[in-house]
């Protein structure tokens, strides 16, 4: 990147809850934190089937590395809309801005807008600077813009003002949006524009972006980084990648890798599985269809017939067949839910080795 392309670090991304004696946390560093976390979530948090579905939705075929980079790029651009009138919403943040950014403050603050919507509006011009095709309203660039706009959990429709909205600023603001996008893109290895971006996988990617953003927005983590910023963005990104596993673990979200035990040991039940449970264990693997599309298993039996253990065995079979992970028990009352939680947690602990979740 040339000198004119360097993100200005007086443009801030996080301020609330941080050390008021220091400048706010630079936006470009927060974007890189989120991109690093998204890479880690792809590697350890998403299931095989989720990764496969995203890659297919990006028309990446077997190139999951390309899909991984595209997901990280979405996370790394999620707060692009903060390069706007948002910069003036905090007195602390505004005080530390380079004066060049305060020349248009009147026009940029004449109306209010969420930075998620601002990001949706600004994304087209910024992505065009990377060579992405922004003319196709159903293309990858348009979908990335929707993900940026949806990173607070609600998707928005762009209006006719697009990137010309006064809230976004002009001139130096446009150049800084491009500089921030290029910095993230460069440190991710300059991933190519996806060939396509289907809607369903885009929703899943949005979930990854939301989770990545939340994990790297913890105040204690930001305060630590704020107090000792690395000398370069390259060094910062390396440290962000190194920090990702610890943040996920502290949140209690590191997936538990089960060490499958025998039936009686796994469920703390003396004796062998009953006929219902044995039928699931022995017959379901052969009944599972191909194609990786999953299905529904319905079990009806009287209370006390071991349906819960049968369901857990079914999860084991189906997850292995379809590359999925996780389960949910949905019960009608707090009392039954509490009782079931104890049974399921016990089964997981007995199979989780030395590091239960």
mmCIF file of N, CA, C and O in Angstrom, residues 286-346:
data_model
loop_
_atom_site.group_PDB
_atom_site.id
_atom_site.type_symbol
_atom_site.label_atom_id
_atom_site.label_comp_id
_atom_site.label_asym_id
_atom_site.label_seq_id
_atom_site.Cartn_x
_atom_site.Cartn_y
_atom_site.Cartn_z
ATOM 1 N N UNK A 286 -27.515 -47.476 8.786
ATOM 2 C CA UNK A 286 -27.830 -47.996 7.467
ATOM 3 C C UNK A 286 -29.009 -47.311 6.812
ATOM 4 O O UNK A 286 -29.165 -47.354 5.586
ATOM 5 N N UNK A 287 -29.866 -46.683 7.618
ATOM 6 C CA UNK A 287 -31.060 -46.026 7.082
ATOM 7 C C UNK A 287 -30.802 -44.592 6.640
ATOM 8 O O UNK A 287 -31.617 -44.007 5.923
ATOM 9 N N UNK A 288 -29.678 -44.026 7.086
ATOM 10 C CA UNK A 288 -29.383 -42.640 6.744
ATOM 11 C C UNK A 288 -29.126 -42.526 5.250
ATOM 12 O O UNK A 288 -28.324 -43.263 4.692
ATOM 13 N N UNK A 289 -29.808 -41.582 4.613
ATOM 14 C CA UNK A 289 -29.642 -41.406 3.177
ATOM 15 C C UNK A 289 -28.348 -40.701 2.830
ATOM 16 O O UNK A 289 -27.683 -40.120 3.688
ATOM 17 N N UNK A 290 -27.985 -40.732 1.571
ATOM 18 C CA UNK A 290 -26.779 -40.057 1.109
ATOM 19 C C UNK A 290 -27.072 -38.617 0.732
ATOM 20 O O UNK A 290 -28.170 -38.109 0.911
ATOM 21 N N UNK A 291 -26.075 -37.964 0.197
ATOM 22 C CA UNK A 291 -26.238 -36.603 -0.276
ATOM 23 C C UNK A 291 -25.965 -35.530 0.744
ATOM 24 O O UNK A 291 -25.985 -34.345 0.430
ATOM 25 N N UNK A 292 -25.746 -35.898 2.007
ATOM 26 C CA UNK A 292 -25.404 -34.919 3.027
ATOM 27 C C UNK A 292 -26.494 -33.939 3.357
ATOM 28 O O UNK A 292 -26.235 -32.847 3.851
ATOM 29 N N UNK A 293 -27.767 -34.309 3.116
ATOM 30 C CA UNK A 293 -28.845 -33.348 3.306
ATOM 31 C C UNK A 293 -29.606 -33.546 4.613
ATOM 32 O O UNK A 293 -30.503 -32.779 4.933
ATOM 33 N N UNK A 294 -29.279 -34.565 5.390
ATOM 34 C CA UNK A 294 -29.928 -34.746 6.674
ATOM 35 C C UNK A 294 -31.348 -35.241 6.554
ATOM 36 O O UNK A 294 -31.811 -35.673 5.494
ATOM 37 N N UNK A 295 -32.087 -35.208 7.659
ATOM 38 C CA UNK A 295 -33.455 -35.692 7.656
ATOM 39 C C UNK A 295 -34.056 -35.584 9.041
ATOM 40 O O UNK A 295 -33.507 -34.919 9.920
ATOM 41 N N UNK A 296 -35.195 -36.234 9.242
ATOM 42 C CA UNK A 296 -35.908 -36.179 10.512
ATOM 43 C C UNK A 296 -36.102 -37.597 11.029
ATOM 44 O O UNK A 296 -36.545 -38.483 10.291
ATOM 45 N N UNK A 297 -35.802 -37.799 12.295
ATOM 46 C CA UNK A 297 -36.067 -39.067 12.968
ATOM 47 C C UNK A 297 -37.104 -38.807 14.046
ATOM 48 O O UNK A 297 -36.919 -37.936 14.900
ATOM 49 N N UNK A 298 -38.202 -39.520 14.021
ATOM 50 C CA UNK A 298 -39.272 -39.372 14.998
ATOM 51 C C UNK A 298 -39.329 -40.615 15.868
ATOM 52 O O UNK A 298 -39.444 -41.736 15.364
ATOM 53 N N UNK A 299 -39.235 -40.431 17.181
ATOM 54 C CA UNK A 299 -39.321 -41.548 18.128
ATOM 55 C C UNK A 299 -40.522 -41.310 19.031
ATOM 56 O O UNK A 299 -40.654 -40.245 19.648
ATOM 57 N N UNK A 300 -41.406 -42.264 19.101
ATOM 58 C CA UNK A 300 -42.543 -42.194 20.029
ATOM 59 C C UNK A 300 -42.491 -43.421 20.932
ATOM 60 O O UNK A 300 -42.395 -44.550 20.462
ATOM 61 N N UNK A 301 -42.550 -43.169 22.222
ATOM 62 C CA UNK A 301 -42.503 -44.257 23.202
ATOM 63 C C UNK A 301 -43.029 -43.719 24.529
ATOM 64 O O UNK A 301 -43.119 -42.504 24.741
ATOM 65 N N UNK A 302 -43.364 -44.628 25.409
ATOM 66 C CA UNK A 302 -43.917 -44.253 26.711
ATOM 67 C C UNK A 302 -42.837 -43.610 27.584
ATOM 68 O O UNK A 302 -41.633 -43.826 27.370
ATOM 69 N N UNK A 303 -43.231 -42.806 28.589
ATOM 70 C CA UNK A 303 -42.258 -42.254 29.522
ATOM 71 C C UNK A 303 -41.444 -43.359 30.185
ATOM 72 O O UNK A 303 -41.966 -44.415 30.536
ATOM 73 N N UNK A 304 -40.143 -43.102 30.325
ATOM 74 C CA UNK A 304 -39.275 -44.075 30.966
ATOM 75 C C UNK A 304 -38.720 -45.131 30.049
ATOM 76 O O UNK A 304 -38.014 -46.037 30.504
ATOM 77 N N UNK A 305 -39.026 -45.030 28.743
ATOM 78 C CA UNK A 305 -38.540 -46.035 27.796
ATOM 79 C C UNK A 305 -37.168 -45.698 27.204
ATOM 80 O O UNK A 305 -36.718 -46.381 26.293
ATOM 81 N N UNK A 306 -36.525 -44.628 27.691
ATOM 82 C CA UNK A 306 -35.160 -44.328 27.245
ATOM 83 C C UNK A 306 -35.070 -43.518 25.972
ATOM 84 O O UNK A 306 -34.089 -43.645 25.231
ATOM 85 N N UNK A 307 -36.074 -42.680 25.731
ATOM 86 C CA UNK A 307 -36.048 -41.865 24.512
ATOM 87 C C UNK A 307 -34.886 -40.868 24.506
ATOM 88 O O UNK A 307 -34.318 -40.584 23.453
ATOM 89 N N UNK A 308 -34.552 -40.322 25.657
ATOM 90 C CA UNK A 308 -33.488 -39.308 25.708
ATOM 91 C C UNK A 308 -32.150 -39.892 25.274
ATOM 92 O O UNK A 308 -31.412 -39.296 24.473
ATOM 93 N N UNK A 309 -31.817 -41.059 25.798
ATOM 94 C CA UNK A 309 -30.566 -41.719 25.397
ATOM 95 C C UNK A 309 -30.616 -42.132 23.927
ATOM 96 O O UNK A 309 -29.604 -42.041 23.216
ATOM 97 N N UNK A 310 -31.804 -42.543 23.473
ATOM 98 C CA UNK A 310 -31.946 -42.888 22.054
ATOM 99 C C UNK A 310 -31.704 -41.656 21.182
ATOM 100 O O UNK A 310 -31.069 -41.741 20.124
ATOM 101 N N UNK A 311 -32.201 -40.503 21.645
ATOM 102 C CA UNK A 311 -31.989 -39.266 20.891
ATOM 103 C C UNK A 311 -30.518 -38.893 20.841
ATOM 104 O O UNK A 311 -30.004 -38.443 19.806
ATOM 105 N N UNK A 312 -29.815 -39.056 21.957
ATOM 106 C CA UNK A 312 -28.392 -38.742 21.974
ATOM 107 C C UNK A 312 -27.605 -39.675 21.060
ATOM 108 O O UNK A 312 -26.638 -39.264 20.408
ATOM 109 N N UNK A 313 -27.991 -40.927 21.024
ATOM 110 C CA UNK A 313 -27.347 -41.860 20.092
ATOM 111 C C UNK A 313 -27.661 -41.484 18.651
ATOM 112 O O UNK A 313 -26.802 -41.581 17.773
ATOM 113 N N UNK A 314 -28.897 -41.021 18.402
ATOM 114 C CA UNK A 314 -29.254 -40.593 17.055
ATOM 115 C C UNK A 314 -28.424 -39.381 16.634
ATOM 116 O O UNK A 314 -27.988 -39.280 15.474
ATOM 117 N N UNK A 315 -28.195 -38.455 17.563
ATOM 118 C CA UNK A 315 -27.356 -37.297 17.252
ATOM 119 C C UNK A 315 -25.958 -37.741 16.850
ATOM 120 O O UNK A 315 -25.368 -37.212 15.898
ATOM 121 N N UNK A 316 -25.425 -38.718 17.555
ATOM 122 C CA UNK A 316 -24.087 -39.223 17.225
ATOM 123 C C UNK A 316 -24.049 -39.774 15.806
ATOM 124 O O UNK A 316 -23.145 -39.450 15.020
ATOM 125 N N UNK A 317 -25.054 -40.570 15.451
ATOM 126 C CA UNK A 317 -25.093 -41.175 14.120
ATOM 127 C C UNK A 317 -25.274 -40.110 13.035
ATOM 128 O O UNK A 317 -24.562 -40.088 12.021
ATOM 129 N N UNK A 318 -26.236 -39.211 13.243
ATOM 130 C CA UNK A 318 -26.554 -38.219 12.223
ATOM 131 C C UNK A 318 -25.424 -37.203 12.056
ATOM 132 O O UNK A 318 -25.121 -36.789 10.937
ATOM 133 N N UNK A 319 -24.803 -36.792 13.156
ATOM 134 C CA UNK A 319 -23.697 -35.840 13.049
ATOM 135 C C UNK A 319 -22.530 -36.438 12.278
ATOM 136 O O UNK A 319 -21.894 -35.764 11.462
ATOM 137 N N UNK A 320 -22.242 -37.707 12.546
ATOM 138 C CA UNK A 320 -21.153 -38.367 11.820
ATOM 139 C C UNK A 320 -21.466 -38.479 10.340
ATOM 140 O O UNK A 320 -20.588 -38.332 9.489
ATOM 141 N N UNK A 321 -22.742 -38.715 10.016
ATOM 142 C CA UNK A 321 -23.127 -38.916 8.614
ATOM 143 C C UNK A 321 -23.150 -37.616 7.829
ATOM 144 O O UNK A 321 -22.790 -37.587 6.645
ATOM 145 N N UNK A 322 -23.559 -36.526 8.489
ATOM 146 C CA UNK A 322 -23.799 -35.289 7.746
ATOM 147 C C UNK A 322 -22.836 -34.161 8.087
ATOM 148 O O UNK A 322 -23.001 -33.047 7.606
ATOM 149 N N UNK A 323 -21.838 -34.418 8.908
ATOM 150 C CA UNK A 323 -20.860 -33.385 9.200
ATOM 151 C C UNK A 323 -21.413 -32.243 10.010
ATOM 152 O O UNK A 323 -20.966 -31.101 9.884
ATOM 153 N N UNK A 324 -22.390 -32.528 10.861
ATOM 154 C CA UNK A 324 -22.977 -31.495 11.709
ATOM 155 C C UNK A 324 -22.496 -31.685 13.142
ATOM 156 O O UNK A 324 -21.823 -32.648 13.464
ATOM 157 N N UNK A 325 -22.896 -30.740 14.013
ATOM 158 C CA UNK A 325 -22.464 -30.829 15.393
ATOM 159 C C UNK A 325 -23.448 -30.050 16.257
ATOM 160 O O UNK A 325 -23.905 -28.973 15.880
ATOM 161 N N UNK A 326 -23.791 -30.620 17.416
ATOM 162 C CA UNK A 326 -24.640 -29.896 18.356
ATOM 163 C C UNK A 326 -26.024 -30.502 18.465
ATOM 164 O O UNK A 326 -26.473 -31.256 17.591
ATOM 165 N N UNK A 327 -26.698 -30.175 19.551
ATOM 166 C CA UNK A 327 -28.037 -30.697 19.789
ATOM 167 C C UNK A 327 -28.800 -29.730 20.663
ATOM 168 O O UNK A 327 -28.220 -28.863 21.322
ATOM 169 N N UNK A 328 -30.111 -29.846 20.646
ATOM 170 C CA UNK A 328 -30.968 -29.023 21.498
ATOM 171 C C UNK A 328 -32.103 -29.890 22.009
ATOM 172 O O UNK A 328 -32.700 -30.653 21.241
ATOM 173 N N UNK A 329 -32.379 -29.799 23.299
ATOM 174 C CA UNK A 329 -33.538 -30.450 23.902
ATOM 175 C C UNK A 329 -34.549 -29.350 24.246
ATOM 176 O O UNK A 329 -34.232 -28.430 25.016
ATOM 177 N N UNK A 330 -35.735 -29.423 23.660
ATOM 178 C CA UNK A 330 -36.766 -28.408 23.856
ATOM 179 C C UNK A 330 -37.917 -29.038 24.629
ATOM 180 O O UNK A 330 -38.599 -29.934 24.123
ATOM 181 N N UNK A 331 -38.133 -28.570 25.844
ATOM 182 C CA UNK A 331 -39.152 -29.147 26.723
ATOM 183 C C UNK A 331 -40.145 -28.074 27.169
ATOM 184 O O UNK A 331 -39.840 -26.881 27.145
ATOM 185 N N UNK A 332 -41.319 -28.497 27.622
ATOM 186 C CA UNK A 332 -42.401 -27.526 27.852
ATOM 187 C C UNK A 332 -42.315 -26.742 29.149
ATOM 188 O O UNK A 332 -42.968 -25.698 29.270
ATOM 189 N N UNK A 333 -41.572 -27.202 30.146
ATOM 190 C CA UNK A 333 -41.557 -26.512 31.434
ATOM 191 C C UNK A 333 -40.135 -26.345 31.950
ATOM 192 O O UNK A 333 -39.211 -27.054 31.533
ATOM 193 N N UNK A 334 -39.977 -25.426 32.910
ATOM 194 C CA UNK A 334 -38.673 -25.217 33.531
ATOM 195 C C UNK A 334 -38.225 -26.465 34.290
ATOM 196 O O UNK A 334 -37.051 -26.849 34.258
ATOM 197 N N UNK A 335 -39.165 -27.107 34.977
ATOM 198 C CA UNK A 335 -38.808 -28.281 35.778
ATOM 199 C C UNK A 335 -38.269 -29.406 34.902
ATOM 200 O O UNK A 335 -37.237 -30.012 35.215
ATOM 201 N N UNK A 336 -38.965 -29.694 33.798
ATOM 202 C CA UNK A 336 -38.489 -30.779 32.920
ATOM 203 C C UNK A 336 -37.194 -30.382 32.227
ATOM 204 O O UNK A 336 -36.321 -31.222 31.988
ATOM 205 N N UNK A 337 -37.054 -29.095 31.909
ATOM 206 C CA UNK A 337 -35.820 -28.633 31.270
ATOM 207 C C UNK A 337 -34.630 -28.768 32.221
ATOM 208 O O UNK A 337 -33.548 -29.204 31.815
ATOM 209 N N UNK A 338 -34.815 -28.386 33.466
ATOM 210 C CA UNK A 338 -33.731 -28.498 34.440
ATOM 211 C C UNK A 338 -33.301 -29.950 34.625
ATOM 212 O O UNK A 338 -32.104 -30.254 34.706
ATOM 213 N N UNK A 339 -34.284 -30.846 34.701
ATOM 214 C CA UNK A 339 -33.969 -32.260 34.873
ATOM 215 C C UNK A 339 -33.216 -32.796 33.659
ATOM 216 O O UNK A 339 -32.213 -33.513 33.788
ATOM 217 N N UNK A 340 -33.676 -32.421 32.464
ATOM 218 C CA UNK A 340 -33.022 -32.892 31.251
ATOM 219 C C UNK A 340 -31.616 -32.315 31.124
ATOM 220 O O UNK A 340 -30.692 -33.004 30.655
ATOM 221 N N UNK A 341 -31.442 -31.071 31.525
ATOM 222 C CA UNK A 341 -30.116 -30.463 31.448
ATOM 223 C C UNK A 341 -29.101 -31.285 32.240
ATOM 224 O O UNK A 341 -27.986 -31.542 31.772
ATOM 225 N N UNK A 342 -29.487 -31.707 33.437
ATOM 226 C CA UNK A 342 -28.580 -32.503 34.248
ATOM 227 C C UNK A 342 -28.210 -33.811 33.585
ATOM 228 O O UNK A 342 -27.046 -34.227 33.608
ATOM 229 N N UNK A 343 -29.191 -34.453 32.945
ATOM 230 C CA UNK A 343 -28.906 -35.734 32.284
ATOM 231 C C UNK A 343 -27.994 -35.555 31.074
ATOM 232 O O UNK A 343 -27.029 -36.311 30.887
ATOM 233 N N UNK A 344 -28.289 -34.560 30.263
ATOM 234 C CA UNK A 344 -27.488 -34.343 29.053
ATOM 235 C C UNK A 344 -26.082 -33.875 29.420
ATOM 236 O O UNK A 344 -25.089 -34.351 28.855
ATOM 237 N N UNK A 345 -25.995 -32.931 30.376
ATOM 238 C CA UNK A 345 -24.678 -32.449 30.788
ATOM 239 C C UNK A 345 -23.833 -33.590 31.352
ATOM 240 O O UNK A 345 -22.620 -33.669 31.106
ATOM 241 N N UNK A 346 -24.456 -34.483 32.114
ATOM 242 C CA UNK A 346 -23.723 -35.623 32.644
ATOM 243 C C UNK A 346 -23.184 -36.516 31.551
ATOM 244 O O UNK A 346 -22.038 -36.967 31.600
#
